[in-house]
Coordinates of C-alpha atoms and ligand atoms in Angstrom, one line a residue:
M1 CA -14.9 -9.4 0.3
I2 CA -13.0 -7.9 -2.4
N3 CA -10.3 -10.1 -3.9
T4 CA -7.3 -7.7 -4.7
I5 CA -4.9 -10.5 -5.5
E6 CA -5.0 -14.4 -5.6
W7 CA -2.7 -17.3 -6.6
K8 CA -4.8 -19.7 -8.7
D9 CA -3.6 -22.9 -10.6
D10 CA -0.1 -21.2 -10.9
I11 CA -1.7 -18.0 -12.2
V12 CA -1.7 -14.7 -10.4
R13 CA -5.0 -13.0 -10.7
M14 CA -5.8 -9.3 -9.6
I15 CA -8.3 -6.9 -10.0
D16 CA -7.4 -4.1 -12.6
Q17 CA -7.5 -0.9 -10.4
T18 CA -7.0 1.2 -13.5
V19 CA -10.7 0.6 -14.7
L20 CA -12.4 0.8 -11.6
P21 CA -15.1 1.6 -10.5
E22 CA -16.6 1.5 -14.1
R23 CA -15.5 -2.1 -14.6
E24 CA -14.6 -5.0 -12.5
V25 CA -12.0 -6.8 -14.9
Y26 CA -9.5 -9.2 -13.6
I27 CA -6.3 -9.7 -15.2
E28 CA -4.3 -13.1 -15.0
C29 CA -0.7 -13.2 -15.2
T30 CA 1.4 -16.3 -16.2
D31 CA 4.7 -14.6 -16.3
Y32 CA 6.5 -12.4 -13.9
N33 CA 7.0 -9.6 -16.5
Q34 CA 3.3 -9.6 -16.5
V35 CA 3.4 -9.0 -12.7
A36 CA 5.9 -6.4 -13.0
D37 CA 3.9 -4.5 -15.8
A38 CA 0.7 -4.8 -13.6
I39 CA 2.8 -3.0 -10.5
R40 CA 4.5 -0.2 -12.9
T41 CA 1.1 0.4 -14.8
M42 CA -0.8 0.6 -11.1
I43 CA -3.1 -2.2 -12.3
I44 CA -2.1 -3.1 -8.6
R45 CA -0.8 -0.4 -6.4
G46 CA -0.9 0.4 -2.5
A47 CA 2.4 -0.6 -0.6
P48 CA 1.1 -3.9 1.0
A49 CA -0.6 -5.0 -2.1
I50 CA 2.6 -4.3 -4.2
G51 CA 4.6 -6.3 -1.6
V52 CA 2.1 -9.3 -2.1
A53 CA 2.4 -9.1 -6.0
A54 CA 6.0 -8.7 -5.7
A55 CA 6.3 -11.9 -4.0
M56 CA 4.0 -13.8 -6.3
G57 CA 5.9 -12.6 -9.4
I58 CA 9.0 -14.0 -8.0
A59 CA 7.3 -17.2 -7.4
L60 CA 6.2 -17.2 -10.6
G61 CA 9.4 -16.2 -12.3
T62 CA 11.5 -18.9 -10.4
M63 CA 8.9 -21.5 -11.3
A64 CA 9.6 -21.2 -14.8
S65 CA 13.4 -21.3 -14.4
Q66 CA 15.3 -24.2 -16.2
A67 CA 18.2 -24.0 -13.8
D68 CA 19.3 -27.5 -12.3
N69 CA 21.9 -26.4 -10.1
I70 CA 21.7 -23.7 -7.2
Q71 CA 24.2 -21.1 -8.9
N72 CA 22.2 -20.9 -11.8
F73 CA 18.8 -21.0 -10.1
S74 CA 20.1 -18.0 -7.9
Q75 CA 21.2 -16.1 -11.0
D76 CA 17.6 -16.6 -12.5
F77 CA 16.0 -15.6 -9.1
D78 CA 18.3 -12.4 -9.0
E79 CA 17.2 -11.4 -12.6
V80 CA 13.7 -11.6 -11.7
C81 CA 14.0 -9.7 -8.3
R82 CA 16.0 -7.1 -10.5
V83 CA 13.0 -6.6 -12.8
I84 CA 10.4 -6.5 -9.8
G85 CA 12.5 -4.4 -7.8
E86 CA 12.6 -1.6 -10.8
T87 CA 9.0 -1.3 -11.0
R88 CA 8.2 1.6 -8.2
P89 CA 10.7 3.2 -5.8
T90 CA 8.9 4.4 -3.1
A91 CA 6.7 1.6 -1.3
V92 CA 9.2 -0.3 0.7
N93 CA 7.0 -3.3 1.3
L94 CA 8.4 -4.1 -2.6
F95 CA 12.0 -4.3 -1.4
W96 CA 10.7 -5.9 1.9
A97 CA 9.1 -8.7 -0.1
I98 CA 12.0 -9.2 -2.3
G99 CA 14.1 -9.7 0.9
Q100 CA 11.7 -12.0 2.4
M101 CA 11.8 -14.3 -0.9
R102 CA 15.5 -14.2 -0.7
A103 CA 15.7 -15.5 2.8
I104 CA 14.1 -18.5 1.6
I105 CA 16.4 -19.2 -1.1
Q106 CA 19.1 -18.7 1.5
K107 CA 17.8 -21.0 4.2
Y108 CA 16.7 -23.8 1.7
N109 CA 19.6 -23.7 -0.7
S110 CA 20.3 -27.3 0.0
L111 CA 17.1 -28.8 -1.4
P112 CA 16.6 -29.9 -4.8
I113 CA 15.4 -27.1 -7.1
N114 CA 11.9 -28.1 -7.5
Q115 CA 11.4 -28.0 -3.6
L116 CA 12.8 -24.9 -3.6
K117 CA 10.3 -23.5 -6.2
D118 CA 7.7 -24.8 -3.9
K119 CA 9.1 -23.1 -0.8
L120 CA 9.1 -19.8 -2.7
K121 CA 5.6 -20.3 -3.9
Q122 CA 4.3 -21.2 -0.1
R123 CA 6.2 -18.1 1.1
A124 CA 4.3 -16.1 -1.3
L125 CA 1.0 -17.4 -0.6
E126 CA 2.0 -17.0 3.0
I127 CA 2.8 -13.2 2.7
R128 CA -0.9 -12.9 1.1
E129 CA -2.5 -14.5 4.0
Q130 CA -0.4 -12.6 6.8
D131 CA -1.3 -9.3 5.2
I132 CA -5.1 -10.1 6.1
A133 CA -4.3 -11.0 9.5
I134 CA -1.9 -8.1 10.1
N135 CA -4.6 -5.5 8.5
R136 CA -7.4 -6.9 11.1
N137 CA -4.8 -6.5 13.7
I138 CA -4.1 -2.8 12.7
G139 CA -7.8 -2.7 12.9
Q140 CA -8.0 -3.8 16.4
H141 CA -5.3 -1.4 17.4
G142 CA -6.6 1.5 15.8
R143 CA -10.4 1.5 16.4
Q144 CA -10.0 2.7 19.9
F145 CA -9.2 6.4 18.3
I146 CA -12.8 6.3 16.5
K147 CA -15.5 7.4 19.1
D148 CA -19.2 6.8 18.1
G149 CA -20.4 9.3 15.6
D150 CA -16.9 10.4 14.3
C151 CA -16.2 11.7 10.8
I152 CA -12.8 10.2 9.7
L153 CA -10.9 12.1 6.7
T154 CA -8.8 10.0 4.5
H155 CA -6.4 10.4 1.8
C156 CA -5.6 8.0 -1.3
N157 CA -6.9 4.4 -0.8
A158 CA -5.3 2.5 2.1
G159 CA -8.2 -0.2 1.8
A160 CA -8.6 -3.7 0.8
L161 CA -7.4 -2.6 -2.8
A162 CA -4.3 -1.4 -1.5
T163 CA -3.5 -4.5 0.6
A164 CA -4.4 -8.3 0.2
G165 CA -7.9 -7.4 1.9
Y166 CA -9.3 -5.5 4.7
G167 CA -6.8 -2.6 4.5
T168 CA -4.6 -0.6 7.0
A169 CA -6.2 3.0 7.1
L170 CA -9.7 1.6 6.1
G171 CA -9.0 -1.4 8.2
V172 CA -9.2 0.9 11.3
V173 CA -12.4 2.3 9.9
R174 CA -13.7 -1.1 9.3
A175 CA -13.0 -2.3 12.5
A176 CA -14.6 0.6 14.4
H177 CA -17.8 -0.2 12.0
E178 CA -17.7 -3.8 12.9
A179 CA -17.4 -2.9 16.5
G180 CA -20.9 -1.2 16.3
K181 CA -19.7 2.8 16.0
R182 CA -21.6 5.0 14.0
L183 CA -19.1 6.7 11.6
S184 CA -18.7 8.3 8.3
V185 CA -15.8 9.0 6.2
L186 CA -14.7 12.1 3.9
A187 CA -12.6 10.6 1.1
D188 CA -10.2 12.9 -0.7
E189 CA -10.4 12.2 -4.3
T190 CA -6.6 12.2 -4.7
R191 CA -5.6 14.1 -7.7
P192 CA -4.1 13.0 -10.1
F193 CA -4.9 9.3 -10.0
L194 CA -8.0 9.6 -8.3
Q195 CA -7.5 6.5 -6.0
G196 CA -10.0 8.2 -3.4
A197 CA -12.8 9.0 -6.0
R198 CA -12.5 5.5 -7.6
L199 CA -11.3 3.2 -5.1
T200 CA -11.9 4.3 -1.7
A201 CA -15.4 5.5 -2.5
W202 CA -16.2 2.4 -4.3
E203 CA -14.9 -0.2 -1.5
L204 CA -16.7 1.7 1.2
M205 CA -19.8 1.7 -0.6
H206 CA -19.7 -1.8 -1.3
D207 CA -19.4 -2.4 2.7
G208 CA -22.2 0.0 3.4
I209 CA -19.9 2.5 5.3
D210 CA -21.1 6.0 5.1
V211 CA -18.7 7.8 2.6
T212 CA -18.7 11.4 1.1
L213 CA -16.3 12.3 -1.6
I214 CA -14.4 15.6 -1.7
T215 CA -12.0 17.1 -3.9
D216 CA -8.6 17.5 -2.2
N217 CA -8.9 21.3 -1.9
M218 CA -12.0 20.9 0.2
A219 CA -10.3 19.3 3.2
G220 CA -9.6 22.7 5.1
Y221 CA -13.0 23.8 4.6
F222 CA -14.6 20.7 6.4
M223 CA -11.8 20.9 8.9
Q224 CA -12.7 24.6 9.7
Q225 CA -16.2 23.7 9.9
G226 CA -15.6 21.3 12.5
K227 CA -16.5 18.4 10.5
V228 CA -13.8 16.4 10.8
N229 CA -12.6 14.3 14.1
L230 CA -9.6 12.7 13.0
V231 CA -7.7 11.8 9.9
V232 CA -6.2 8.3 9.2
V233 CA -3.9 7.4 6.2
G234 CA -1.9 4.7 5.1
A235 CA 2.1 4.8 4.4
D236 CA 4.4 3.7 1.7
R237 CA 7.5 4.2 3.8
I238 CA 8.0 5.1 7.2
A239 CA 11.8 6.4 8.4
G240 CA 13.3 5.6 11.8
N241 CA 12.3 9.1 13.0
G242 CA 8.7 8.6 12.3
D243 CA 8.6 10.7 8.8
V244 CA 5.9 9.5 6.7
A245 CA 6.0 9.0 3.0
N246 CA 2.6 8.5 1.5
K247 CA 0.5 9.9 -1.5
I248 CA 0.9 13.1 -2.8
G249 CA -1.2 15.4 -0.9
T250 CA -0.8 13.9 2.4
Y251 CA 1.5 16.3 3.9
S252 CA -1.0 19.2 3.4
V253 CA -3.9 17.3 4.8
A254 CA -1.4 16.7 7.9
V255 CA -0.6 20.5 8.3
L256 CA -4.2 21.2 7.8
A257 CA -4.9 18.8 10.6
K258 CA -2.6 20.3 13.2
E259 CA -3.7 23.8 12.4
H260 CA -7.3 22.5 13.4
N261 CA -6.3 20.4 16.4
I262 CA -7.3 17.4 14.8
P263 CA -5.3 13.8 15.3
F264 CA -3.5 12.8 12.4
Y265 CA -3.0 8.8 12.4
V266 CA -1.0 6.6 10.1
A267 CA -2.0 3.0 10.0
A268 CA 0.8 0.6 8.5
P269 CA 2.0 -2.9 8.9
V270 CA 5.6 -3.2 10.4
S271 CA 7.0 -4.4 6.9
T272 CA 6.4 -0.4 5.9
L273 CA 8.9 0.7 8.4
D274 CA 12.4 1.5 7.1
L275 CA 14.5 1.8 10.0
S276 CA 17.6 2.1 7.8
L277 CA 16.6 5.5 6.8
S278 CA 17.1 8.1 9.8
S279 CA 14.8 10.5 8.2
G280 CA 12.1 11.0 5.6
D281 CA 14.8 12.8 3.3
E282 CA 16.2 9.8 2.4
I283 CA 13.1 8.2 1.0
P284 CA 13.0 7.9 -2.8
I285 CA 10.1 9.8 -4.2
E286 CA 8.7 8.2 -7.2
Q287 CA 8.1 10.8 -10.2
R288 CA 5.3 9.7 -12.5
T289 CA 4.6 10.8 -16.1
S290 CA 3.2 14.0 -16.4
D291 CA 0.4 12.8 -18.6
E292 CA -1.2 11.6 -15.4
V293 CA -1.7 15.3 -14.6
T294 CA -2.5 16.7 -17.8
H295 CA -5.2 14.0 -18.6
V296 CA -8.1 12.8 -16.8
Q297 CA -9.3 9.2 -17.7
G298 CA -7.4 9.8 -21.1
K299 CA -8.8 13.1 -21.8
S300 CA -6.5 16.3 -21.8
I301 CA -7.9 19.1 -19.4
A302 CA -4.6 21.4 -20.2
P303 CA -3.2 23.0 -22.9
K304 CA -1.1 20.9 -25.3
G305 CA 2.7 21.0 -24.5
V306 CA 2.3 22.3 -21.0
K307 CA 4.9 21.5 -18.5
A308 CA 3.5 19.3 -15.4
A309 CA 5.2 18.1 -12.6
H310 CA 4.0 14.5 -11.0
P311 CA 5.8 13.6 -7.8
A312 CA 3.7 10.7 -6.6
F313 CA 4.4 10.8 -3.0
D314 CA 5.4 13.2 -0.4
V315 CA 6.7 13.1 3.1
T316 CA 4.8 14.2 6.2
P317 CA 7.5 15.0 9.1
A318 CA 7.0 13.2 12.3
R319 CA 6.0 16.3 14.0
Y320 CA 2.5 16.2 12.2
V321 CA 1.8 12.5 13.2
T322 CA -0.1 11.7 16.5
A323 CA 0.3 8.2 16.2
I324 CA 1.4 5.3 14.1
I325 CA -0.9 2.3 14.1
T326 CA 0.9 -1.1 13.4
E327 CA -0.2 -5.0 13.9
R328 CA 2.0 -4.8 16.9
G329 CA 0.5 -1.9 18.6
V330 CA 0.7 2.0 18.5
A331 CA 3.7 4.0 18.4
R332 CA 3.7 7.4 19.7
P333 CA 6.5 10.2 19.8
A334 CA 9.5 9.9 20.2
Y335 CA 9.4 7.6 17.3
V336 CA 12.9 6.7 17.2
D337 CA 12.5 4.6 20.1
S338 CA 8.9 3.5 19.7
L339 CA 9.4 2.4 16.3
K340 CA 12.4 0.5 17.1
A341 CA 10.5 -1.3 19.9
L342 CA 7.6 -2.4 17.6
A343 CA 9.8 -3.5 14.9
G344 CA 12.2 -5.6 17.2
E345 CA 14.2 -8.0 15.1
D346 CA 12.5 -7.2 11.8
I347 CA 14.2 -4.0 10.7
N348 CA 14.2 -3.1 7.0
Ligands
MRU1 O1 0.5 5.3 -6.1 P1 -0.4 4.3 -4.9 O2 -1.7 4.4 -5.2 O3 0.4 3.0 -4.9 O4 -0.1 5.0 -3.5 C1 -1.0 4.3 -2.7 C2 -0.7 5.1 -1.4 O5 0.0 6.2 -1.3 C3 -1.4 4.6 0.0 O6 -1.9 5.4 1.0 C4 -0.5 3.5 0.7 O7 0.3 2.7 -0.2 C5 -0.9 2.9 1.8 S1 -1.9 1.5 1.1 C6 -2.4 0.6 2.7

């Protein structure tokens, strides 16, 4: 199994996703600032994986605190959360994880500081373990949508590398594959960061799942040819009305799918729901450096000095989404009610 992120001897170890697939390199973080840098620079990326990294970063940061009373310890905790919280704005799992760690401080604030540090570490490790179990459940709920012989189109990487393991969208694919269904995947390369080409193709090949890489502008061609049976993607944040923020280009795929009567599924854990937002218009969209557009793997592909834009995510309106697959079951339109029912008490 691909080991995206783990805690070992009080070190956070993660696979460096910026150099895959050419090199399989692991980086080790001993300090929370290194974890924050790893999230910011996309050494680790994908909403659930960012959440796990944030929790582990907070555990590392608070372990190093010299505070000997709860007031000073809480101040150190707040500073660590501030740094981690400023790394990437769109994936709500980051803020969910900060909330989970804050709840530990609140619950155990009367414990001696050393025991409180242990509780924070335990919660971070638990978030990692739970994420893998959650993804397996997403797979179980989602595999019904894949029929024997289907071809699934996916965008970006919502796989083991984007989570603690197994994946959300690719978890659905894996569960169907494990159930013995014959299937194939069309992976959008996902310009500009190439998560589809570098990561999705790599991890599906690693598992022996039939994958064909296409450039983003080929999706319509394959749909028109009748080659795509369904689309499954992940999500970075889902608003209360079912609008879905995911990697830039997801919206275009959803519009194409609707035109061709192809079902469009979103697979995500409940921690990706942000029911505090009534629509996707309120989701903050990360703007990344234009260098990622003008350069590919460090090589310039555009005239020097050209302006380039780089919104890293877009919002797919709920009307394009056939269903949202979570670990607790499948939400269908109207999402305002179905998502609320799935979230229960755990509302972001
Ligand atoms: O910029 P990234 O690579 O972090 O974006 C990742 C995505 O958009 C994924 O599809 C999403 O986080 C879901 S991952 C299970």
